[in-house]
CSV table of C-alpha atoms in Angstrom, one decimal:
chain,number,residue,atom,x,y,z
A,902,MET,CA,-262.7,122.8,-64.4
A,903,LYS,CA,-261.1,126.2,-64.6
A,904,ARG,CA,-257.6,124.6,-64.5
A,905,LEU,CA,-258.6,122.2,-67.3
A,906,LEU,CA,-259.9,125.0,-69.5
A,907,LYS,CA,-256.7,126.9,-68.8
A,908,CYS,CA,-254.5,123.9,-69.9
A,909,VAL,CA,-256.6,123.5,-73.1
A,910,ALA,CA,-256.2,127.2,-73.9
A,911,LEU,CA,-252.5,127.0,-73.3
A,912,ALA,CA,-252.2,124.0,-75.7
A,913,LEU,CA,-254.2,125.8,-78.4
A,914,GLY,CA,-252.0,128.8,-78.0
A,915,LEU,CA,-248.8,126.9,-78.5
A,916,SER,CA,-250.2,125.1,-81.6
A,917,LEU,CA,-251.1,128.5,-83.0
A,918,LEU,CA,-247.6,129.9,-82.3
A,919,MET,CA,-245.9,126.8,-83.9
A,920,PRO,CA,-244.6,127.6,-87.4
A,921,ALA,CA,-246.8,126.1,-90.1
A,922,ALA,CA,-243.9,124.2,-91.7
A,923,VAL,CA,-242.9,122.7,-88.3
A,924,PHE,CA,-246.5,121.8,-87.5
A,925,ALA,CA,-247.0,120.1,-90.9
A,926,GLN,CA,-243.8,118.2,-90.5
A,927,ALA,CA,-244.7,117.0,-87.1
A,928,GLN,CA,-248.1,116.0,-88.3
A,929,THR,CA,-246.8,114.1,-91.3
A,930,ARG,CA,-244.1,112.3,-89.5
A,931,ALA,CA,-246.5,111.3,-86.7
A,932,TYR,CA,-248.9,109.7,-89.2
A,933,ALA,CA,-246.4,108.1,-91.6
A,934,PRO,CA,-247.4,104.4,-91.8
A,935,GLU,CA,-244.9,101.6,-92.1
A,936,ASN,CA,-246.5,100.5,-95.3
A,937,LEU,CA,-246.1,103.6,-97.5
A,938,ARG,CA,-248.0,101.9,-100.4
A,939,THR,CA,-251.2,102.9,-98.5
A,940,LEU,CA,-250.4,106.5,-99.3
A,941,ASN,CA,-250.9,108.2,-102.7
A,942,TYR,CA,-247.8,109.3,-104.7
A,943,ASN,CA,-247.7,112.9,-103.4
A,944,ASP,CA,-247.9,111.8,-99.7
A,945,GLN,CA,-245.1,109.2,-100.3
A,946,VAL,CA,-243.0,112.0,-101.7
A,947,ARG,CA,-243.8,114.3,-98.8
A,948,VAL,CA,-243.1,111.7,-96.1
A,949,ILE,CA,-239.8,110.6,-97.6
A,950,SER,CA,-238.7,114.2,-98.2
A,951,LEU,CA,-239.5,115.2,-94.7
A,952,GLU,CA,-237.7,112.3,-93.2
A,953,TYR,CA,-234.5,113.1,-95.2
A,954,GLU,CA,-234.8,116.8,-94.2
A,955,GLU,CA,-235.2,115.8,-90.6
A,956,GLN,CA,-232.1,113.6,-90.6
A,957,SER,CA,-230.0,115.9,-92.7
A,958,ARG,CA,-230.9,119.0,-90.6
A,959,GLY,CA,-232.7,120.8,-93.3
A,960,ARG,CA,-231.2,119.6,-96.6
A,961,ARG,CA,-233.3,118.7,-99.6
A,962,ILE,CA,-233.3,115.1,-100.7
A,963,PRO,CA,-231.5,114.6,-104.1
A,964,ASP,CA,-234.0,113.8,-106.9
A,965,ASP,CA,-232.3,110.6,-107.9
A,966,GLN,CA,-232.3,109.3,-104.3
A,967,LEU,CA,-236.0,110.2,-103.9
A,968,ARG,CA,-236.8,108.3,-107.1
A,969,PHE,CA,-234.9,105.3,-105.8
A,970,TYR,CA,-236.9,105.2,-102.6
A,971,LEU,CA,-240.2,105.6,-104.5
A,972,ASP,CA,-239.3,102.7,-106.7
A,973,GLN,CA,-238.3,100.6,-103.7
A,974,VAL,CA,-241.6,101.3,-102.0
A,975,ASN,CA,-243.8,100.5,-105.0
A,976,ARG,CA,-241.8,97.7,-106.5
A,977,SER,CA,-239.9,96.1,-103.7
A,978,ASN,CA,-242.2,96.8,-100.7
A,979,TRP,CA,-239.7,98.8,-98.7
A,980,GLY,CA,-241.3,99.9,-95.4
A,981,PHE,CA,-240.9,103.3,-93.8
A,982,SER,CA,-238.4,102.0,-91.2
A,983,ARG,CA,-236.2,100.5,-94.0
A,984,ILE,CA,-236.1,103.9,-95.8
A,985,LYS,CA,-235.3,105.7,-92.5
A,986,GLN,CA,-232.4,103.3,-92.0
A,987,ASP,CA,-231.1,103.7,-95.5
A,988,ILE,CA,-231.3,107.5,-95.3
A,989,SER,CA,-229.3,107.3,-92.0
A,990,GLN,CA,-226.6,105.2,-93.7
A,991,SER,CA,-226.5,107.4,-96.8
A,992,LEU,CA,-225.8,110.4,-94.5
A,993,GLY,CA,-223.0,108.6,-92.8
A,994,TYR,CA,-224.8,108.0,-89.5
A,995,GLY,CA,-224.8,104.2,-89.8
A,996,GLY,CA,-228.3,103.8,-88.3
A,997,GLY,CA,-228.1,106.5,-85.6
A,998,GLY,CA,-224.5,106.8,-84.5
A,999,PRO,CA,-221.1,107.6,-86.0
A,1000,GLN,CA,-219.6,104.9,-88.2
A,1001,PRO,CA,-216.5,103.0,-87.0
A,1002,PRO,CA,-213.2,103.3,-88.7
A,1003,TYR,CA,-212.8,101.2,-91.9
A,1004,PRO,CA,-209.6,99.3,-93.0
A,1005,GLY,CA,-207.2,101.2,-95.1
A,1006,ASN,CA,-204.2,103.5,-94.6
A,1007,GLY,CA,-206.0,106.0,-92.4
A,1008,ASN,CA,-207.9,105.9,-89.2
A,1009,GLY,CA,-210.8,108.1,-90.3
A,1010,ASN,CA,-214.4,107.1,-91.1
A,1011,ARG,CA,-216.1,107.1,-94.4
A,1012,ILE,CA,-216.7,110.5,-96.0
A,1013,ARG,CA,-219.5,111.6,-98.3
A,1014,CYS,CA,-218.6,113.7,-101.3
A,1015,GLU,CA,-221.2,115.0,-103.7
A,1016,SER,CA,-221.3,116.8,-107.1
A,1017,ILE,CA,-224.6,118.7,-106.8
A,1018,ASN,CA,-226.1,120.0,-110.1
A,1019,ASN,CA,-223.0,118.6,-111.9
A,1020,ARG,CA,-220.8,121.1,-110.1
A,1021,SER,CA,-217.3,119.9,-109.1
A,1022,GLN,CA,-216.5,119.4,-105.5
A,1023,THR,CA,-213.3,118.7,-103.6
A,1024,CYS,CA,-213.7,117.0,-100.1
A,1025,PRO,CA,-210.8,116.7,-97.6
A,1026,THR,CA,-210.2,113.2,-96.1
A,1027,PRO,CA,-209.1,112.4,-92.6
A,1028,TRP,CA,-206.5,110.0,-94.2
A,1029,SER,CA,-203.4,111.1,-96.2
A,1030,GLY,CA,-203.3,108.2,-98.6
A,1031,PRO,CA,-205.5,107.3,-101.6
A,1032,SER,CA,-209.3,106.8,-101.4
A,1033,ARG,CA,-211.7,104.3,-102.9
A,1034,LEU,CA,-215.4,104.4,-103.7
A,1035,VAL,CA,-217.4,102.1,-101.4
A,1036,ARG,CA,-221.0,103.2,-102.2
A,1037,GLN,CA,-222.5,105.2,-105.1
A,1038,LEU,CA,-225.4,107.4,-104.1
A,1039,SER,CA,-226.2,109.0,-107.4
A,1040,GLY,CA,-228.0,107.9,-110.5
A,1041,THR,CA,-225.2,109.3,-112.5
A,1042,GLY,CA,-222.2,106.9,-112.6
A,1043,CYS,CA,-219.2,107.5,-110.4
A,1044,GLU,CA,-216.3,106.5,-112.7
A,1045,GLU,CA,-212.8,106.8,-111.3
A,1046,GLY,CA,-210.6,109.0,-113.4
A,1047,ARG,CA,-213.6,110.6,-115.0
A,1048,THR,CA,-216.3,111.7,-112.5
A,1049,TRP,CA,-214.2,111.1,-109.4
A,1050,GLN,CA,-210.6,111.1,-108.5
A,1051,SER,CA,-208.5,110.3,-105.4
A,1052,GLN,CA,-205.9,112.9,-104.6
A,1053,ARG,CA,-203.6,113.2,-101.6
A,1054,GLY,CA,-205.7,113.9,-98.6
A,1055,GLN,CA,-208.8,114.7,-100.6
A,1056,VAL,CA,-211.4,113.4,-103.1
A,1057,TYR,CA,-212.6,115.2,-106.2
A,1058,VAL,CA,-216.1,114.6,-107.7
A,1059,GLY,CA,-217.8,116.0,-110.7
A,1060,GLY,CA,-220.5,115.3,-113.4
A,1061,GLY,CA,-223.2,114.5,-110.8
A,1062,CYS,CA,-221.2,111.8,-109.0
A,1063,ARG,CA,-222.3,111.4,-105.3
A,1064,GLY,CA,-220.7,108.7,-103.2
A,1065,GLU,CA,-219.2,107.4,-100.0
A,1066,PHE,CA,-215.4,107.0,-99.8
A,1067,GLU,CA,-212.9,105.4,-97.5
A,1068,ALA,CA,-209.2,105.0,-97.2
A,1069,ALA,CA,-207.8,102.6,-99.8
A,1070,PRO,CA,-204.8,100.2,-99.3
A,1071,ILE,CA,-201.7,101.3,-101.2
A,1072,GLY,CA,-200.7,99.1,-104.1
A,1073,PRO,CA,-202.6,96.6,-106.2
A,1074,PRO,CA,-205.0,94.2,-104.4
A,1075,GLN,CA,-203.4,90.9,-103.6
A,1076,GLY,CA,-204.4,87.7,-105.4
A,1077,THR,CA,-206.3,89.5,-108.2
A,1078,VAL,CA,-206.1,89.5,-112.0
A,1079,ARG,CA,-206.9,92.6,-114.1
A,1080,CYS,CA,-208.7,91.9,-117.3
A,1081,GLU,CA,-209.8,94.7,-119.8
A,1082,SER,CA,-212.0,94.9,-122.9
A,1083,VAL,CA,-210.3,97.8,-124.7
A,1084,ASN,CA,-212.4,99.5,-127.4
A,1085,ASN,CA,-215.2,97.0,-126.7
A,1086,ARG,CA,-213.0,94.1,-128.0
A,1087,PRO,CA,-213.3,90.7,-126.2
A,1088,ARG,CA,-210.4,89.4,-124.3
A,1089,THR,CA,-209.6,86.3,-122.3
A,1090,CYS,CA,-207.2,86.5,-119.3
A,1091,ALA,CA,-205.5,83.5,-117.7
A,1092,THR,CA,-205.9,83.2,-113.9
A,1093,PRO,CA,-203.4,81.6,-111.4
A,1094,TRP,CA,-206.3,79.7,-109.9
A,1095,ALA,CA,-208.1,76.8,-111.5
A,1096,GLY,CA,-211.6,77.4,-110.2
A,1097,PRO,CA,-214.2,80.2,-110.8
A,1098,SER,CA,-213.6,83.9,-110.5
A,1099,ARG,CA,-215.5,86.8,-109.1
A,1100,LEU,CA,-215.4,90.6,-109.9
A,1101,VAL,CA,-214.0,92.5,-107.0
A,1102,ARG,CA,-213.5,96.0,-108.6
A,1103,GLN,CA,-215.0,97.5,-111.7
A,1104,LEU,CA,-212.6,99.9,-113.4
A,1105,SER,CA,-214.7,100.9,-116.4
A,1106,GLY,CA,-217.7,103.3,-116.9
A,1107,THR,CA,-219.3,100.5,-118.9
A,1108,GLY,CA,-221.0,98.0,-116.6
A,1109,CYS,CA,-219.3,94.7,-115.9
A,1110,GLU,CA,-222.3,92.4,-115.8
A,1111,GLU,CA,-221.6,88.6,-115.3
A,1112,GLY,CA,-223.1,86.6,-118.1
A,1113,ARG,CA,-223.2,89.5,-120.5
A,1114,THR,CA,-219.9,91.5,-120.5
A,1115,TRP,CA,-217.8,89.1,-118.4
A,1116,GLN,CA,-217.8,85.4,-117.6
A,1117,SER,CA,-215.7,83.2,-115.3
A,1118,GLN,CA,-214.3,80.1,-117.0
A,1119,ARG,CA,-212.0,77.4,-115.6
A,1120,GLY,CA,-208.6,79.0,-115.2
A,1121,GLN,CA,-209.5,82.2,-117.1
A,1122,VAL,CA,-211.8,85.2,-117.3
A,1123,PHE,CA,-213.5,86.5,-120.4
A,1124,VAL,CA,-214.5,90.2,-120.8
A,1125,SER,CA,-216.2,92.1,-123.6
A,1126,GLY,CA,-218.3,95.2,-124.3
A,1127,GLY,CA,-215.9,97.6,-122.6
A,1128,CYS,CA,-215.8,95.9,-119.3
A,1129,ARG,CA,-212.6,96.4,-117.4
A,1130,GLY,CA,-212.1,95.0,-113.9
A,1131,GLU,CA,-210.1,93.2,-111.2
A,1132,PHE,CA,-211.0,89.6,-110.5
A,1133,ALA,CA,-210.3,87.2,-107.6
A,1134,PRO,CA,-210.9,83.6,-106.9
A,1135,GLY,CA,-214.6,82.8,-106.4
A,1136,ALA,CA,-216.4,80.0,-104.5
A,1137,ALA,CA,-217.4,76.9,-106.5
A,1138,LEU,CA,-221.0,77.4,-107.8
A,1139,ASN,CA,-223.8,75.0,-108.3
A,1140,PRO,CA,-224.3,74.6,-112.1
A,1141,ASN,CA,-227.9,73.7,-111.5
A,1142,TYR,CA,-228.8,76.7,-109.4
A,1143,SER,CA,-232.2,78.3,-110.3
A,1144,VAL,CA,-235.0,80.3,-108.7
A,1145,THR,CA,-238.7,80.0,-109.5
A,1146,CYS,CA,-240.6,83.3,-109.1
A,1147,THR,CA,-244.4,83.7,-109.5
A,1148,SER,CA,-246.8,86.6,-109.7
A,1149,ARG,CA,-250.0,85.3,-108.2
A,1150,ASN,CA,-253.3,86.9,-109.0
A,1151,MET,CA,-251.4,89.4,-111.3
A,1152,ARG,CA,-249.7,90.9,-108.2
A,1153,PRO,CA,-246.0,91.9,-108.1
A,1154,ALA,CA,-243.7,89.6,-106.2
A,1155,ASN,CA,-240.0,89.5,-105.3
A,1156,CYS,CA,-237.7,86.5,-105.0
A,1157,GLY,CA,-234.2,86.3,-103.6
A,1158,TRP,CA,-231.3,85.7,-106.0
A,1159,ASN,CA,-227.7,84.8,-105.1
A,1160,ARG,CA,-225.5,87.6,-106.5
A,1161,ASP,CA,-222.6,85.2,-106.9
A,1162,TYR,CA,-224.4,83.7,-110.0
A,1163,GLY,CA,-224.4,87.1,-111.8
A,1164,ARG,CA,-227.5,88.5,-113.5
A,1165,PRO,CA,-230.3,85.9,-113.9
A,1166,ALA,CA,-231.9,84.9,-117.2
A,1167,LEU,CA,-235.3,83.5,-117.9
A,1168,GLN,CA,-234.7,79.7,-118.3
A,1169,ARG,CA,-238.3,78.7,-118.8
A,1170,GLN,CA,-241.7,80.4,-118.7
A,1171,LEU,CA,-244.2,78.6,-116.5
A,1172,SER,CA,-247.2,80.8,-116.9
A,1173,SER,CA,-249.6,81.5,-119.8
A,1174,SER,CA,-249.0,85.2,-119.1
A,1175,ALA,CA,-245.9,86.4,-121.0
A,1176,CYS,CA,-242.7,86.9,-119.1
A,1177,VAL,CA,-240.9,89.9,-120.8
A,1178,GLU,CA,-237.7,91.3,-119.3
A,1179,ASN,CA,-238.1,94.8,-118.0
A,1180,GLN,CA,-241.8,94.7,-118.5
A,1181,THR,CA,-243.2,91.7,-116.4
A,1182,TRP,CA,-239.9,90.6,-114.9
A,1183,GLY,CA,-236.6,92.1,-114.0
A,1184,TYR,CA,-233.5,91.9,-111.8
A,1185,ASP,CA,-232.8,94.3,-108.9
A,1186,SER,CA,-229.0,94.1,-108.6
A,1187,ALA,CA,-228.9,96.4,-105.6
A,1188,ARG,CA,-231.1,94.0,-103.5
A,1189,GLY,CA,-230.1,90.8,-105.2
A,1190,SER,CA,-233.7,89.9,-106.1
A,1191,ILE,CA,-235.9,89.0,-109.1
A,1192,TRP,CA,-239.2,90.8,-109.5
A,1193,VAL,CA,-242.2,89.6,-111.5
A,1194,SER,CA,-245.7,91.1,-112.2
A,1195,SER,CA,-248.8,90.8,-114.3
A,1196,GLY,CA,-249.1,87.0,-113.9
A,1197,CYS,CA,-245.6,86.1,-115.0
A,1198,SER,CA,-244.2,82.9,-113.5
A,1199,GLY,CA,-240.8,81.5,-114.6
A,1200,ARG,CA,-237.7,79.6,-113.7
A,1201,PHE,CA,-234.6,81.8,-113.7
A,1202,ALA,CA,-231.0,80.6,-113.8
A,1203,GLN,CA,-227.5,81.8,-114.7
A,1204,PRO,CA,-227.3,82.5,-118.4
A,1205,GLN,CA,-225.3,80.1,-120.5
A,1206,ILE,CA,-223.2,82.0,-123.1
A,1207,GLN,CA,-220.3,81.0,-125.3
A,1208,PRO,CA,-217.6,83.6,-125.4
A,1209,ARG,CA,-216.3,84.7,-128.7
A,1210,TYR,CA,-212.5,84.6,-128.9
């Protein structure tokens, strides 16, 4: 009995000596549920922030990244393990270990370069050639030539751009066509292939959104609204492709959407409850999914638009 009491006293003494912040972190992490929607908003913020701080060795999670995770938890049902994995990837750990080399002109890994509080930052690269953006991490757009630039052996970022970069091949991509809407004017560009096209690289700050600011046609690509990009041959698509998504009992739901078909449009409302874009339905381009809520049920398909020449 004396030995047991001694062990209990020792454990209590260690807990009292433990710094409050460390104890609170250990307690929060230990009780973080997989379904974060069971927590209130403040607890969601605390759990996600502590996980980022733990993985980044003390760094504070960027506000826009925290907002992104909160949105994914409450709209797209991301679990705690999914957020942990994404944090690991965003920090360059690839799920726990160093990332392998990526194709390009160098043998180095991806690097992360961040403009914090809109301050400019120059990051050295392990490769000597040009770089390319492979993943944007900021809410502020990363636009080449404006908020980020590739220099010899380094990457420059500014204006709040935060992203992951890797070595880029020298010279223009093979088998691509560049098509640009200058001063928001529409333009049609001929392609050397007869089938559909796909966007492989956006060059403009204005978004290139299929069905709105660009469209693939037989043997040509149409762009408008400031979209500038590089296009390559795309796979043949099913002209009758559609997805039906339903909010049952007024609860939110998510339905998969093939990104190859661009941004979906509401083809037909199937419910008595109104389906209003960005209110009771929307498209999550990052996940490639349609979300519906408040009883909206509809059939969604690729928008049919007629380009203006």
